[in-house]
Amino acid sequence: YNHGFSLARMRAVHDAIVAAGGESPFSDWIDSRQAREVPEREVTTRVECADYFPQRDAALRAHATQIDPEGWFFAVPREVELATWRDEEYELAESRVPTTLPEDDLFAGIRGTEHAR
């Protein structure tokens, strides 16, 4: 799987922050991406994971080399993220098991998992 942040996700969060009267950390990023005509990546898999945002954030803060704790990622209020984009998005790069798109489970089809039975 490839992981990244889709333009649709960034726009949704950006718009929600601006609508709430805040300053979006994504304005320049969105403008730059549109100016360069970067094609949108194909999202094949969406995993609902809002219940795990606190664990995700704690893990990322514990490893500051992955994401700057003072940077744009943590500048988004979690309540805005919870209201606008509760999924993590992935692009299936390659599969060695049968799959059907779109997916909502990264482990479907792998032997020994509940979904593979």
PDB file of C-alpha atoms in Angstrom:
ATOM      1  CA  TYR A   1       0.000   0.000   0.000  1.00  0.00           C
ATOM      2  CA  ASN A   2       0.959   3.584  -0.617  1.00  0.00           C
ATOM      3  CA  HIS A   3      -0.207   6.130   1.939  1.00  0.00           C
ATOM      4  CA  GLY A   4      -0.596   9.834   1.564  1.00  0.00           C
ATOM      5  CA  PHE A   5      -3.023  12.674   1.899  1.00  0.00           C
ATOM      6  CA  SER A   6      -5.436  13.172  -0.958  1.00  0.00           C
ATOM      7  CA  LEU A   7      -6.254  16.632  -2.211  1.00  0.00           C
ATOM      8  CA  ALA A   8      -9.916  15.915  -1.419  1.00  0.00           C
ATOM      9  CA  ARG A   9      -9.004  15.247   2.212  1.00  0.00           C
ATOM     10  CA  MET A  10      -6.837  18.353   2.472  1.00  0.00           C
ATOM     11  CA  ARG A  11      -9.563  20.514   0.918  1.00  0.00           C
ATOM     12  CA  ALA A  12     -12.260  19.140   3.224  1.00  0.00           C
ATOM     13  CA  VAL A  13     -10.186  19.775   6.341  1.00  0.00           C
ATOM     14  CA  HIS A  14      -9.017  23.172   5.021  1.00  0.00           C
ATOM     15  CA  ASP A  15     -12.604  24.252   4.304  1.00  0.00           C
ATOM     16  CA  ALA A  16     -13.778  23.122   7.757  1.00  0.00           C
ATOM     17  CA  ILE A  17     -11.005  25.058   9.512  1.00  0.00           C
ATOM     18  CA  VAL A  18     -11.721  28.210   7.505  1.00  0.00           C
ATOM     19  CA  ALA A  19     -15.496  27.859   8.063  1.00  0.00           C
ATOM     20  CA  ALA A  20     -14.835  27.693  11.815  1.00  0.00           C
ATOM     21  CA  GLY A  21     -12.872  30.944  11.589  1.00  0.00           C
ATOM     22  CA  GLY A  22      -9.434  29.354  11.852  1.00  0.00           C
ATOM     23  CA  GLU A  23      -6.326  29.633   9.755  1.00  0.00           C
ATOM     24  CA  SER A  24      -5.683  26.541   7.675  1.00  0.00           C
ATOM     25  CA  PRO A  25      -2.147  25.161   7.510  1.00  0.00           C
ATOM     26  CA  PHE A  26      -3.021  23.777   4.055  1.00  0.00           C
ATOM     27  CA  SER A  27      -3.610  26.957   2.026  1.00  0.00           C
ATOM     28  CA  ASP A  28      -0.145  27.100   0.451  1.00  0.00           C
ATOM     29  CA  TRP A  29      -0.019  23.318  -0.007  1.00  0.00           C
ATOM     30  CA  ILE A  30      -3.340  23.260  -1.867  1.00  0.00           C
ATOM     31  CA  ASP A  31      -2.399  26.254  -4.032  1.00  0.00           C
ATOM     32  CA  SER A  32       0.992  24.742  -4.885  1.00  0.00           C
ATOM     33  CA  ARG A  33      -0.467  21.364  -5.754  1.00  0.00           C
ATOM     34  CA  GLN A  34      -3.106  22.892  -8.005  1.00  0.00           C
ATOM     35  CA  ALA A  35      -0.585  25.204  -9.702  1.00  0.00           C
ATOM     36  CA  ARG A  36       1.671  22.245 -10.475  1.00  0.00           C
ATOM     37  CA  GLU A  37      -1.336  20.210 -11.671  1.00  0.00           C
ATOM     38  CA  VAL A  38      -0.337  17.257  -9.524  1.00  0.00           C
ATOM     39  CA  PRO A  39      -2.714  14.418 -10.432  1.00  0.00           C
ATOM     40  CA  GLU A  40      -4.875  13.053  -7.654  1.00  0.00           C
ATOM     41  CA  ARG A  41      -3.726   9.663  -6.490  1.00  0.00           C
ATOM     42  CA  GLU A  42      -6.128   6.746  -6.655  1.00  0.00           C
ATOM     43  CA  VAL A  43      -7.595   5.903  -3.272  1.00  0.00           C
ATOM     44  CA  THR A  44      -8.474   2.207  -3.323  1.00  0.00           C
ATOM     45  CA  THR A  45      -8.806   1.641   0.405  1.00  0.00           C
ATOM     46  CA  ARG A  46     -10.441   3.658   3.174  1.00  0.00           C
ATOM     47  CA  VAL A  47     -10.192   2.467   6.754  1.00  0.00           C
ATOM     48  CA  GLU A  48     -12.435   4.086   9.374  1.00  0.00           C
ATOM     49  CA  CYS A  49     -10.074   4.718  12.273  1.00  0.00           C
ATOM     50  CA  ALA A  50     -11.292   7.801  14.148  1.00  0.00           C
ATOM     51  CA  ASP A  51     -11.550   5.754  17.352  1.00  0.00           C
ATOM     52  CA  TYR A  52      -7.779   5.276  17.168  1.00  0.00           C
ATOM     53  CA  PHE A  53      -6.725   8.882  16.495  1.00  0.00           C
ATOM     54  CA  PRO A  54      -5.496   9.335  20.103  1.00  0.00           C
ATOM     55  CA  GLN A  55      -3.200   6.290  19.809  1.00  0.00           C
ATOM     56  CA  ARG A  56      -2.024   7.398  16.361  1.00  0.00           C
ATOM     57  CA  ASP A  57      -1.226  10.878  17.625  1.00  0.00           C
ATOM     58  CA  ALA A  58       0.617   9.561  20.685  1.00  0.00           C
ATOM     59  CA  ALA A  59       2.715   7.239  18.520  1.00  0.00           C
ATOM     60  CA  LEU A  60       3.582  10.023  16.070  1.00  0.00           C
ATOM     61  CA  ARG A  61       4.501  12.406  18.886  1.00  0.00           C
ATOM     62  CA  ALA A  62       6.761   9.719  20.356  1.00  0.00           C
ATOM     63  CA  HIS A  63       8.608   9.542  17.029  1.00  0.00           C
ATOM     64  CA  ALA A  64       9.112  13.196  16.123  1.00  0.00           C
ATOM     65  CA  THR A  65      11.280  12.215  13.166  1.00  0.00           C
ATOM     66  CA  GLN A  66       8.116  11.009  11.388  1.00  0.00           C
ATOM     67  CA  ILE A  67       5.957  14.093  11.858  1.00  0.00           C
ATOM     68  CA  ASP A  68       6.972  17.386  13.454  1.00  0.00           C
ATOM     69  CA  PRO A  69       4.915  17.750  16.668  1.00  0.00           C
ATOM     70  CA  GLU A  70       4.815  21.512  16.008  1.00  0.00           C
ATOM     71  CA  GLY A  71       4.009  21.137  12.299  1.00  0.00           C
ATOM     72  CA  TRP A  72       0.925  21.152  10.109  1.00  0.00           C
ATOM     73  CA  PHE A  73      -0.345  17.672  11.010  1.00  0.00           C
ATOM     74  CA  PHE A  74      -0.941  18.550  14.645  1.00  0.00           C
ATOM     75  CA  ALA A  75      -2.134  22.065  13.762  1.00  0.00           C
ATOM     76  CA  VAL A  76      -5.501  20.608  12.746  1.00  0.00           C
ATOM     77  CA  PRO A  77      -7.861  20.455  15.734  1.00  0.00           C
ATOM     78  CA  ARG A  78      -8.888  16.816  16.243  1.00  0.00           C
ATOM     79  CA  GLU A  79     -12.548  17.810  16.503  1.00  0.00           C
ATOM     80  CA  VAL A  80     -12.286  19.239  12.965  1.00  0.00           C
ATOM     81  CA  GLU A  81     -10.638  16.060  11.709  1.00  0.00           C
ATOM     82  CA  LEU A  82     -13.280  13.928  13.434  1.00  0.00           C
ATOM     83  CA  ALA A  83     -16.059  15.953  11.832  1.00  0.00           C
ATOM     84  CA  THR A  84     -14.598  15.986   8.318  1.00  0.00           C
ATOM     85  CA  TRP A  85     -12.369  12.985   7.629  1.00  0.00           C
ATOM     86  CA  ARG A  86     -12.497   9.926   9.871  1.00  0.00           C
ATOM     87  CA  ASP A  87     -10.666   7.579   7.496  1.00  0.00           C
ATOM     88  CA  GLU A  88      -7.096   6.814   6.598  1.00  0.00           C
ATOM     89  CA  GLU A  89      -6.622   6.424   2.851  1.00  0.00           C
ATOM     90  CA  TYR A  90      -4.383   4.054   0.962  1.00  0.00           C
ATOM     91  CA  GLU A  91      -3.632   3.136  -2.607  1.00  0.00           C
ATOM     92  CA  LEU A  92      -3.234  -0.577  -3.282  1.00  0.00           C
ATOM     93  CA  ALA A  93       0.156  -0.810  -4.976  1.00  0.00           C
ATOM     94  CA  GLU A  94       0.207  -4.585  -5.382  1.00  0.00           C
ATOM     95  CA  SER A  95      -1.724  -7.559  -4.056  1.00  0.00           C
ATOM     96  CA  ARG A  96      -0.815 -11.213  -3.809  1.00  0.00           C
ATOM     97  CA  VAL A  97      -4.284 -12.215  -2.677  1.00  0.00           C
ATOM     98  CA  PRO A  98      -7.631 -11.802  -4.427  1.00  0.00           C
ATOM     99  CA  THR A  99      -9.203  -8.454  -3.622  1.00  0.00           C
ATOM    100  CA  THR A 100     -12.182  -6.358  -4.584  1.00  0.00           C
ATOM    101  CA  LEU A 101     -11.949  -2.587  -4.795  1.00  0.00           C
ATOM    102  CA  PRO A 102     -12.734  -0.426  -2.999  1.00  0.00           C
ATOM    103  CA  GLU A 103     -11.422  -1.971   0.212  1.00  0.00           C
ATOM    104  CA  ASP A 104     -12.095  -1.085   3.837  1.00  0.00           C
ATOM    105  CA  ASP A 105      -9.680  -3.557   5.436  1.00  0.00           C
ATOM    106  CA  LEU A 106      -5.921  -3.741   4.888  1.00  0.00           C
ATOM    107  CA  PHE A 107      -5.802  -7.387   5.958  1.00  0.00           C
ATOM    108  CA  ALA A 108      -8.749  -8.901   4.083  1.00  0.00           C
ATOM    109  CA  GLY A 109      -7.817 -12.069   2.237  1.00  0.00           C
ATOM    110  CA  ILE A 110      -4.730 -12.859   4.297  1.00  0.00           C
ATOM    111  CA  ARG A 111      -4.755 -16.403   5.656  1.00  0.00           C
ATOM    112  CA  GLY A 112      -5.446 -16.636   9.344  1.00  0.00           C
ATOM    113  CA  THR A 113      -7.571 -13.503   9.491  1.00  0.00           C
ATOM    114  CA  GLU A 114     -11.259 -13.543  10.219  1.00  0.00           C
ATOM    115  CA  HIS A 115     -12.055 -12.103   6.767  1.00  0.00           C
ATOM    116  CA  ALA A 116     -10.137 -14.860   4.976  1.00  0.00           C
ATOM    117  CA  ARG A 117     -12.190 -17.677   6.468  1.00  0.00           C
TER     118      ARG A 117
END
